[in-house]
């Protein structure tokens, strides 16, 4: 396993944990739809990252493109969910435009993952 893949898996674990914590906070503390949306995005994309990391272990050619896409998804999900969670819990924005930028980065990441299939070859 490469350090890049290992880092993505660690990040997926942290995202999953943050997603569960956000869902619990939304249910018990409040935070409304924004916090629920942040929890969903973290949980869904954490699971996707684990799958993408597993797939990357099977690839020779196309692995870097897949990992770039997975990295964009991870960073985008963190920016998007972080901004929504801060708005819900602290009434503070992360940075100007973090949620739309994070969402766009996730879209770009998923398109990159799809493009990796065009060049992928087994190791």
MMTF fields as JSON, N, C-alpha, C and O atoms, coordinates in Angstrom:
{
  "mmtfVersion": "1.0.0",
  "mmtfProducer": "UNKNOWN",
  "numBonds": 491,
  "numAtoms": 492,
  "numGroups": 123,
  "numChains": 1,
  "numModels": 1,
  "chainsPerModel": [1],
  "groupsPerChain": [123],
  "chainIdList": ["A"],
  "bondAtomList": [4, 2, 8, 6, 12, 10, 16, 14, 20, 18, 24, 22, 28, 26, 32, 30, 36, 34, 40, 38, 44, 42, 48, 46, 52, 50, 56, 54, 60, 58, 64, 62, 68, 66, 72, 70, 76, 74, 80, 78, 84, 82, 88, 86, 92, 90, 96, 94, 100, 98, 104, 102, 108, 106, 112, 110, 116, 114, 120, 118, 124, 122, 128, 126, 132, 130, 136, 134, 140, 138, 144, 142, 148, 146, 152, 150, 156, 154, 160, 158, 164, 162, 168, 166, 172, 170, 176, 174, 180, 178, 184, 182, 188, 186, 192, 190, 196, 194, 200, 198, 204, 202, 208, 206, 212, 210, 216, 214, 220, 218, 224, 222, 228, 226, 232, 230, 236, 234, 240, 238, 244, 242, 248, 246, 252, 250, 256, 254, 260, 258, 264, 262, 268, 266, 272, 270, 276, 274, 280, 278, 284, 282, 288, 286, 292, 290, 296, 294, 300, 298, 304, 302, 308, 306, 312, 310, 316, 314, 320, 318, 324, 322, 328, 326, 332, 330, 336, 334, 340, 338, 344, 342, 348, 346, 352, 350, 356, 354, 360, 358, 364, 362, 368, 366, 372, 370, 376, 374, 380, 378, 384, 382, 388, 386, 392, 390, 396, 394, 400, 398, 404, 402, 408, 406, 412, 410, 416, 414, 420, 418, 424, 422, 428, 426, 432, 430, 436, 434, 440, 438, 444, 442, 448, 446, 452, 450, 456, 454, 460, 458, 464, 462, 468, 466, 472, 470, 476, 474, 480, 478, 484, 482, 488, 486],
  "bondOrderList": [1, 1, 1, 1, 1, 1, 1, 1, 1, 1, 1, 1, 1, 1, 1, 1, 1, 1, 1, 1, 1, 1, 1, 1, 1, 1, 1, 1, 1, 1, 1, 1, 1, 1, 1, 1, 1, 1, 1, 1, 1, 1, 1, 1, 1, 1, 1, 1, 1, 1, 1, 1, 1, 1, 1, 1, 1, 1, 1, 1, 1, 1, 1, 1, 1, 1, 1, 1, 1, 1, 1, 1, 1, 1, 1, 1, 1, 1, 1, 1, 1, 1, 1, 1, 1, 1, 1, 1, 1, 1, 1, 1, 1, 1, 1, 1, 1, 1, 1, 1, 1, 1, 1, 1, 1, 1, 1, 1, 1, 1, 1, 1, 1, 1, 1, 1, 1, 1, 1, 1, 1, 1],
  "groupList": [{"groupName": "UNK", "atomNameList": ["N", "CA", "C", "O"], "elementList": ["N", "C", "C", "O"], "formalChargeList": [0, 0, 0, 0], "bondAtomList": [1, 0, 2, 1, 3, 2], "bondOrderList": [1, 1, 2], "singleLetterCode": "X", "chemCompType": "L-PEPTIDE LINKING"}],
  "groupTypeList": [0, 0, 0, 0, 0, 0, 0, 0, 0, 0, 0, 0, 0, 0, 0, 0, 0, 0, 0, 0, 0, 0, 0, 0, 0, 0, 0, 0, 0, 0, 0, 0, 0, 0, 0, 0, 0, 0, 0, 0, 0, 0, 0, 0, 0, 0, 0, 0, 0, 0, 0, 0, 0, 0, 0, 0, 0, 0, 0, 0, 0, 0, 0, 0, 0, 0, 0, 0, 0, 0, 0, 0, 0, 0, 0, 0, 0, 0, 0, 0, 0, 0, 0, 0, 0, 0, 0, 0, 0, 0, 0, 0, 0, 0, 0, 0, 0, 0, 0, 0, 0, 0, 0, 0, 0, 0, 0, 0, 0, 0, 0, 0, 0, 0, 0, 0, 0, 0, 0, 0, 0, 0, 0],
  "groupIdList": [1, 2, 3, 4, 5, 6, 7, 8, 9, 10, 11, 12, 13, 14, 15, 16, 17, 18, 19, 20, 21, 22, 23, 24, 25, 26, 27, 28, 29, 30, 31, 32, 33, 34, 35, 36, 37, 38, 39, 40, 41, 42, 43, 44, 45, 46, 47, 48, 49, 50, 51, 52, 53, 54, 55, 56, 57, 58, 59, 60, 61, 62, 63, 64, 65, 66, 67, 68, 69, 70, 71, 72, 73, 74, 75, 76, 77, 78, 79, 80, 81, 82, 83, 84, 85, 86, 87, 88, 89, 90, 91, 92, 93, 94, 95, 96, 97, 98, 99, 100, 101, 102, 103, 104, 105, 106, 107, 108, 109, 110, 111, 112, 113, 114, 115, 116, 117, 118, 119, 120, 121, 122, 123],
  "secStructList": [7, 7, 2, 2, 2, 2, 2, 2, 2, 2, 2, 2, 2, 2, 2, 2, 2, 2, 2, 2, 2, 2, 2, 2, 2, 2, 2, 2, 6, 7, 7, 2, 2, 2, 2, 2, 2, 2, 2, 2, 2, 2, 2, 2, 2, 2, 2, 2, 2, 2, 2, 2, 2, 2, 2, 2, 2, 2, 5, 1, 6, 6, 2, 2, 2, 2, 2, 2, 2, 2, 2, 2, 2, 2, 2, 2, 2, 2, 2, 2, 2, 2, 2, 2, 2, 2, 2, 2, 2, 2, 1, 7, 7, 1, 1, 6, 6, 2, 2, 2, 2, 2, 2, 2, 2, 2, 2, 2, 2, 2, 2, 2, 2, 2, 2, 2, 2, 2, 2, 7, 7, 5, 7],
  "xCoordList": [0.852, 0.0, 0.897, 1.851, 0.567, 1.36, 0.994, -0.088, 1.885, 1.546, 0.304, -0.464, 0.117, -1.041, -2.33, -3.291, -2.336, -3.505, -3.738, -4.875, -2.681, -2.79, -3.386, -4.24, -2.93, -3.456, -4.939, -5.714, -5.327, -6.74, -7.596, -8.713, -7.078, -7.825, -7.95, -9.006, -6.878, -6.951, -7.989, -8.799, -7.964, -8.928, -10.358, -11.285, -10.525, -11.852, -12.347, -13.524, -11.468, -11.851, -12.25, -13.232, -11.49, -11.818, -13.133, -13.933, -13.343, -14.59, -15.779, -16.833, -15.61, -16.679, -17.018, -18.189, -15.993, -16.213, -16.895, -17.818, -16.442, -17.057, -18.498, -19.353, -18.761, -20.125, -21.064, -22.191, -20.601, -21.416, -21.643, -22.76, -20.579, -20.704, -21.652, -22.444, -21.58, -22.465, -23.914, -24.822, -24.127, -25.491, -26.055, -27.221, -25.216, -25.658, -25.961, -26.957, -25.106, -25.336, -26.615, -27.381, -26.849, -28.064, -29.308, -30.334, -29.212, -30.362, -30.594, -31.739, -29.521, -29.657, -29.453, -30.062, -28.608, -28.292, -29.071, -29.469, -29.275, -29.897, -28.913, -27.878, -29.21, -28.332, -29.069, -28.601, -30.219, -31.089, -30.56, -29.696, -31.122, -30.846, -29.385, -28.832, -28.758, -27.355, -26.459, -25.584, -26.669, -25.828, -26.137, -25.231, -27.391, -27.749, -27.108, -26.596, -27.144, -26.523, -25.015, -24.44, -24.381, -22.939, -22.644, -21.696, -23.454, -23.255, -23.399, -22.582, -24.429, -24.634, -23.467, -22.98, -23.022, -21.91, -20.641, -19.919, -20.367, -19.173, -19.267, -18.309, -20.404, -20.556, -20.509, -19.806, -21.247, -21.271, -19.903, -19.46, -19.244, -17.955, -16.837, -15.855, -16.966, -15.993, -16.045, -15.012, -17.256, -17.401, -16.877, -16.222, -17.167, -16.671, -15.151, -14.542, -14.527, -13.064, -12.454, -11.444, -13.059, -12.549, -12.603, -11.645, -13.713, -13.828, -12.837, -12.247, -12.645, -11.689, -10.26, -9.454, -9.949, -8.611, -8.405, -7.336, -9.419, -9.317, -9.108, -8.291, -9.842, -9.687, -8.298, -7.711, -7.775, -6.454, -5.353, -4.334, -5.569, -4.571, -4.486, -3.476, -5.528, -5.553, -4.998, -4.725, -4.831, -4.451, -2.951, -2.274, -2.459, -1.114, -1.278, -1.12, -1.597, -1.851, -3.227, -4.193, -3.318, -4.567, -4.711, -5.635, -3.797, -3.88, -3.769, -4.528, -2.842, -2.618, -3.853, -4.25, -4.455, -5.649, -6.777, -7.484, -6.945, -7.963, -7.704, -8.629, -6.451, -6.116, -6.278, -6.645, -6.012, -6.27, -7.756, -8.155, -8.566, -10.012, -10.483, -11.303, -9.968, -10.344, -9.912, -10.633, -8.741, -8.258, -9.144, -9.452, -9.555, -10.45, -11.79, -12.357, -12.29, -13.54, -13.39, -14.263, -12.287, -12.064, -11.968, -12.624, -11.158, -10.993, -12.31, -12.688, -12.996, -14.281, -15.311, -16.036, -15.38, -16.343, -16.024, -16.93, -14.745, -14.362, -14.711, -15.23, -14.434, -14.767, -16.281, -16.774, -16.999, -18.446, -19.084, -19.859, -18.759, -19.364, -18.899, -19.683, -17.629, -17.113, -17.829, -18.18, -18.044, -18.745, -20.18, -20.646, -20.88, -22.262, -22.333, -23.217, -21.402, -21.411, -21.13, -21.783, -20.183, -19.887, -21.061, -21.354, -21.726, -22.913, -24.005, -24.672, -24.181, -25.257, -24.975, -25.873, -23.735, -23.426, -22.939, -23.182, -22.253, -21.642, -22.071, -21.645, -22.912, -23.363, -22.18, -22.176, -21.168, -19.944, -19.675, -19.865, -19.235, -18.822, -17.358, -16.557, -17.002, -15.612, -14.733, -13.845, -14.968, -14.295, -15.313, -16.279, -15.111, -16.042, -16.109, -15.097, -17.27, -17.452, -16.96, -16.799, -16.714, -16.203, -17.177, -16.775, -18.459, -19.435, -19.557, -19.477, -19.748, -19.838, -18.524, -18.538, -17.399, -16.108, -15.931, -15.499, -16.263, -16.157, -17.062, -16.665, -18.283, -19.199, -18.668, -18.738, -18.14, -17.558, -16.354, -16.152, -15.55, -14.382, -14.81, -14.167, -15.893, -16.4, -16.861, -16.577, -17.566, -18.01, -16.808, -16.789, -15.808, -14.588, -13.901, -13.402, -13.878, -13.275, -13.979, -13.333, -15.305, -16.049, -15.84, -15.746, -15.768, -15.482, -14.084, -13.878, -13.133, -11.766, -11.746, -11.056, -12.493, -12.6, -13.158, -12.648, -14.203, -14.763, -13.757, -13.671, -12.994, -11.979, -10.871, -10.253, -10.617, -9.547, -9.856, -8.943, -11.134, -11.507, -11.047, -10.867, -10.856, -10.444, -8.975, -8.573, -8.185, -6.753, -6.323, -5.164, -7.258, -6.914, -6.499, -7.074, -5.482, -5.011, -4.642, -4.142, -4.877, -4.53, -3.028, -2.239, -2.656, -1.234, -0.616, 0.576],
  "yCoordList": [-1.178, 0.0, 1.24, 1.34, 2.166, 3.389, 4.353, 4.25, 5.276, 6.283, 7.107, 7.507, 7.354, 8.101, 7.347, 7.924, 6.046, 5.216, 5.127, 5.214, 4.957, 4.889, 6.194, 6.165, 7.325, 8.623, 8.765, 9.266, 8.322, 8.384, 7.5, 7.874, 6.336, 5.448, 6.047, 5.949, 6.666, 7.345, 8.451, 8.607, 9.215, 10.297, 9.758, 10.353, 8.63, 8.006, 7.608, 7.789, 7.072, 6.715, 7.932, 7.894, 9.008, 10.242, 10.841, 11.348, 10.778, 11.282, 10.453, 11.003, 9.139, 8.286, 8.585, 8.681, 8.732, 9.063, 10.42, 10.574, 11.399, 12.729, 12.687, 13.425, 11.829, 11.681, 11.113, 11.586, 10.09, 9.518, 10.551, 10.7, 11.267, 12.3, 13.409, 13.902, 13.801, 14.848, 14.385, 15.151, 13.14, 12.603, 12.553, 12.876, 12.147, 12.107, 13.507, 13.715, 14.462, 15.837, 16.387, 17.082, 16.083, 16.558, 15.982, 16.656, 14.727, 14.08, 14.531, 14.62, 14.816, 15.074, 16.526, 16.986, 17.248, 18.621, 19.611, 20.679, 19.257, 20.16, 20.467, 19.81, 21.428, 21.766, 21.706, 22.225, 21.074, 21.081, 20.357, 19.483, 20.762, 20.101, 20.239, 19.32, 21.365, 21.539, 20.492, 19.93, 20.228, 19.25, 17.836, 17.011, 17.552, 16.244, 16.042, 14.965, 17.086, 16.991, 16.777, 15.967, 17.49, 17.312, 15.871, 15.262, 15.329, 13.945, 12.969, 12.06, 13.15, 12.249, 12.294, 11.255, 13.502, 13.624, 12.983, 12.311, 13.183, 12.57, 11.051, 10.375, 10.512, 9.057, 8.414, 7.423, 8.968, 8.38, 8.443, 7.477, 9.57, 9.723, 8.972, 8.577, 8.772, 7.933, 6.504, 5.887, 5.989, 4.622, 4.537, 3.564, 5.557, 5.576, 5.6, 4.924, 6.369, 6.433, 5.067, 4.681, 4.352, 3.014, 2.128, 1.416, 2.172, 1.392, 1.819, 0.975, 3.12, 3.615, 3.224, 2.912, 3.241, 2.817, 1.337, 0.936, 0.53, -0.907, -1.129, -1.956, -0.393, -0.503, -0.07, -0.68, 0.972, 1.473, 0.436, 0.435, -0.446, -1.483, -2.505, -3.196, -2.602, -3.557, -2.99, -3.729, -1.664, -1.017, -0.793, -0.541, -0.889, -0.44, 0.92, 1.962, 0.885, 2.117, 2.663, 1.904, 3.95, 4.588, 4.811, 5.493, 4.238, 4.375, 5.838, 6.293, 6.567, 7.965, 8.806, 9.661, 8.571, 9.323, 9.021, 9.931, 7.755, 7.362, 8.011, 8.504, 8.007, 8.597, 10.112, 10.694, 10.756, 12.197, 12.483, 13.41, 11.677, 11.836, 11.599, 12.355, 10.553, 10.253, 11.379, 11.725, 11.944, 13.054, 14.277, 14.951, 14.568, 15.7, 15.478, 16.411, 14.255, 13.929, 14.157, 14.753, 13.683, 13.815, 15.281, 15.702, 16.051, 17.464, 18.214, 19.041, 17.92, 18.559, 18.24, 19.127, 16.983, 16.585, 17.259, 17.671, 17.371, 18.036, 19.518, 20.044, 20.196, 21.617, 21.831, 22.69, 21.045, 21.178, 20.886, 21.693, 19.738, 19.33, 20.201, 20.528, 20.572, 21.44, 22.778, 23.285, 23.346, 24.62, 24.488, 25.323, 23.438, 23.238, 22.997, 23.524, 22.198, 21.902, 23.152, 23.378, 23.954, 25.19, 26.159, 26.828, 26.233, 27.091, 26.598, 27.392, 25.277, 24.707, 24.822, 25.134, 24.57, 24.489, 25.797, 26.064, 26.611, 27.818, 29.095, 30.188, 28.959, 30.105, 30.884, 32.115, 30.122, 30.686, 29.987, 28.777, 30.748, 30.157, 29.768, 30.48, 28.624, 28.162, 29.177, 29.774, 29.368, 30.37, 30.804, 30.087, 31.942, 32.379, 31.395, 31.135, 30.851, 29.938, 28.523, 27.786, 28.112, 26.757, 25.676, 24.686, 25.861, 24.832, 24.686, 23.563, 25.772, 25.59, 25.103, 24.301, 25.585, 25.119, 23.634, 22.866, 23.227, 21.821, 20.938, 19.849, 21.409, 20.652, 20.508, 19.434, 21.596, 21.542, 20.616, 19.904, 20.622, 19.745, 18.275, 17.419, 17.984, 16.607, 16.18, 15.062, 17.059, 16.74, 16.469, 15.486, 17.341, 17.149, 15.839, 15.122, 15.53, 14.273, 13.063, 12.12, 13.084, 11.948, 11.831, 10.721, 12.951, 12.905, 12.34, 11.601, 12.682, 12.155, 10.658, 9.912, 10.216, 8.775, 8.071, 7.028, 8.639, 8.042, 8.009, 7.025, 9.091, 9.152, 8.136, 7.67, 7.788, 6.817, 5.467, 4.696, 5.176, 3.903, 3.832, 2.741, 4.984, 5.009, 4.624, 4.21, 4.761, 4.453, 3.303, 2.89, 2.788, 1.792, 0.456, -0.022, -0.117, -1.472, -2.151, -1.503, -3.422, -4.177, -4.181, -4.116, -4.259, -4.294, -5.615, -5.829],
  "zCoordList": [0.0, 0.0, 0.0, 0.771, -0.874, -0.967, 0.166, 0.746, 0.477, 1.489, 1.12, 1.994, -0.176, -0.633, -0.314, 0.197, -0.624, -0.334, 1.172, 1.635, 1.917, 3.378, 3.934, 4.82, 3.408, 3.852, 3.528, 4.342, 2.337, 1.97, 2.875, 3.234, 3.242, 4.144, 5.541, 6.166, 6.034, 7.335, 7.27, 8.183, 6.191, 6.015, 5.934, 6.483, 5.246, 5.169, 6.558, 6.868, 7.388, 8.747, 9.565, 10.307, 9.429, 10.141, 9.642, 10.428, 8.336, 7.774, 8.256, 8.576, 8.306, 8.794, 10.238, 10.603, 11.058, 12.474, 12.617, 13.417, 11.845, 11.899, 11.396, 11.885, 10.425, 9.918, 10.969, 11.121, 11.702, 12.775, 13.872, 14.368, 14.252, 15.289, 14.846, 15.65, 13.589, 13.079, 13.058, 13.383, 12.677, 12.67, 14.09, 14.316, 15.04, 16.435, 16.949, 17.641, 16.613, 17.043, 16.419, 17.086, 15.156, 14.496, 15.162, 15.266, 15.615, 16.235, 17.672, 18.116, 18.4, 19.833, 20.246, 21.211, 19.53, 19.906, 19.044, 19.511, 17.825, 16.865, 15.767, 15.655, 14.979, 13.871, 12.555, 11.541, 12.578, 11.415, 10.199, 10.273, 9.075, 7.805, 7.38, 6.776, 7.685, 7.291, 7.943, 7.285, 9.216, 9.908, 9.427, 9.312, 9.148, 8.591, 7.217, 6.91, 6.404, 5.076, 5.203, 4.476, 6.112, 6.334, 6.748, 6.252, 7.655, 8.106, 6.945, 6.795, 6.126, 4.99, 4.017, 3.572, 3.69, 2.744, 3.291, 2.554, 4.568, 5.162, 5.141, 4.765, 5.539, 5.602, 4.215, 4.014, 3.269, 1.923, 1.261, 0.64, 1.395, 0.727, 1.456, 0.827, 2.757, 3.476, 2.95, 2.688, 2.801, 2.267, 0.833, 0.46, 0.04, -1.34, -1.373, -2.202, -0.485, -0.451, -0.129, -0.718, 0.789, 1.115, -0.131, -0.431, -0.849, -2.078, -3.14, -3.815, -3.297, -4.294, -3.927, -4.804, -2.645, -2.204, -2.501, -2.962, -2.241, -2.535, -4.038, -4.443, -4.844, -6.289, -6.732, -7.625, -6.116, -6.518, -6.282, -6.972, -5.302, -5.024, -6.155, -6.292, -6.958, -8.065, -9.358, -10.305, -9.395, -10.645, -10.74, -9.742, -11.942, -12.259, -12.913, -12.276, -14.2, -14.932, -14.541, -14.458, -14.304, -13.929, -12.435, -11.992, -11.653, -10.197, -9.773, -8.917, -10.357, -9.962, -10.292, -9.499, -11.448, -11.827, -10.841, -10.41, -10.487, -9.516, -8.155, -7.51, -7.726, -6.429, -6.436, -5.415, -7.561, -7.672, -7.518, -6.813, -8.184, -8.062, -6.638, -6.118, -6.004, -4.618, -3.681, -2.746, -3.932, -3.102, -3.256, -2.273, -4.483, -4.724, -4.023, -3.454, -4.065, -3.377, -1.878, -1.247, -1.31, 0.132, 0.548, 1.5, -0.158, 0.186, -0.003, 0.827, -1.089, -1.346, -0.276, 0.176, 0.13, 1.164, 2.488, 3.214, 2.804, 4.051, 4.03, 5.014, 2.926, 2.816, 2.865, 3.596, 2.085, 2.014, 3.366, 3.88, 3.936, 5.202, 6.363, 7.253, 6.352, 7.407, 7.423, 8.488, 6.254, 6.174, 6.682, 7.457, 6.246, 6.696, 8.197, 8.872, 8.722, 10.16, 10.984, 12.003, 10.563, 11.3, 11.26, 12.251, 10.125, 10.032, 10.974, 11.636, 11.027, 11.836, 13.328, 14.11, 13.722, 15.152, 15.763, 16.94, 14.968, 15.53, 14.825, 15.198, 13.809, 13.026, 12.444, 12.414, 11.978, 11.408, 10.079, 9.96, 9.085, 7.816, 7.904, 8.51, 7.292, 7.285, 6.563, 7.172, 5.315, 4.477, 3.439, 3.178, 2.862, 1.829, 0.676, 0.026, 0.417, -0.707, -0.489, -1.461, 0.747, 1.0, 0.559, -0.051, 0.865, 0.502, -1.02, -1.517, -1.78, -3.226, -3.85, -4.783, -3.335, -3.851, -3.538, -4.397, -2.31, -1.932, -2.772, -3.188, -3.023, -3.873, -5.291, -5.889, -5.816, -7.17, -7.216, -8.2, -6.154, -6.092, -6.038, -6.645, -5.314, -5.302, -6.692, -7.122, -7.396, -8.756, -9.653, -10.393, -9.585, -10.374, -9.998, -10.865, -8.7, -8.25, -8.821, -9.278, -8.796, -9.35, -10.862, -11.385, -11.561, -13.002, -13.254, -14.216, -12.399, -12.528, -12.26, -12.955, -11.267, -10.998, -12.229, -12.638, -12.818, -14.03, -15.168, -15.903, -15.311, -16.371, -16.147, -17.104, -14.887, -14.618, -15.242, -15.541, -15.44, -16.07, -17.522, -18.064, -18.15, -19.548, -19.737, -20.824, -18.689, -18.786, -17.879, -17.901, -17.083, -16.064, -16.674, -17.652, -16.054, -16.367, -15.065, -14.145, -14.98, -13.769, -13.55, -14.492, -12.278, -11.92, -12.313, -12.091]
}
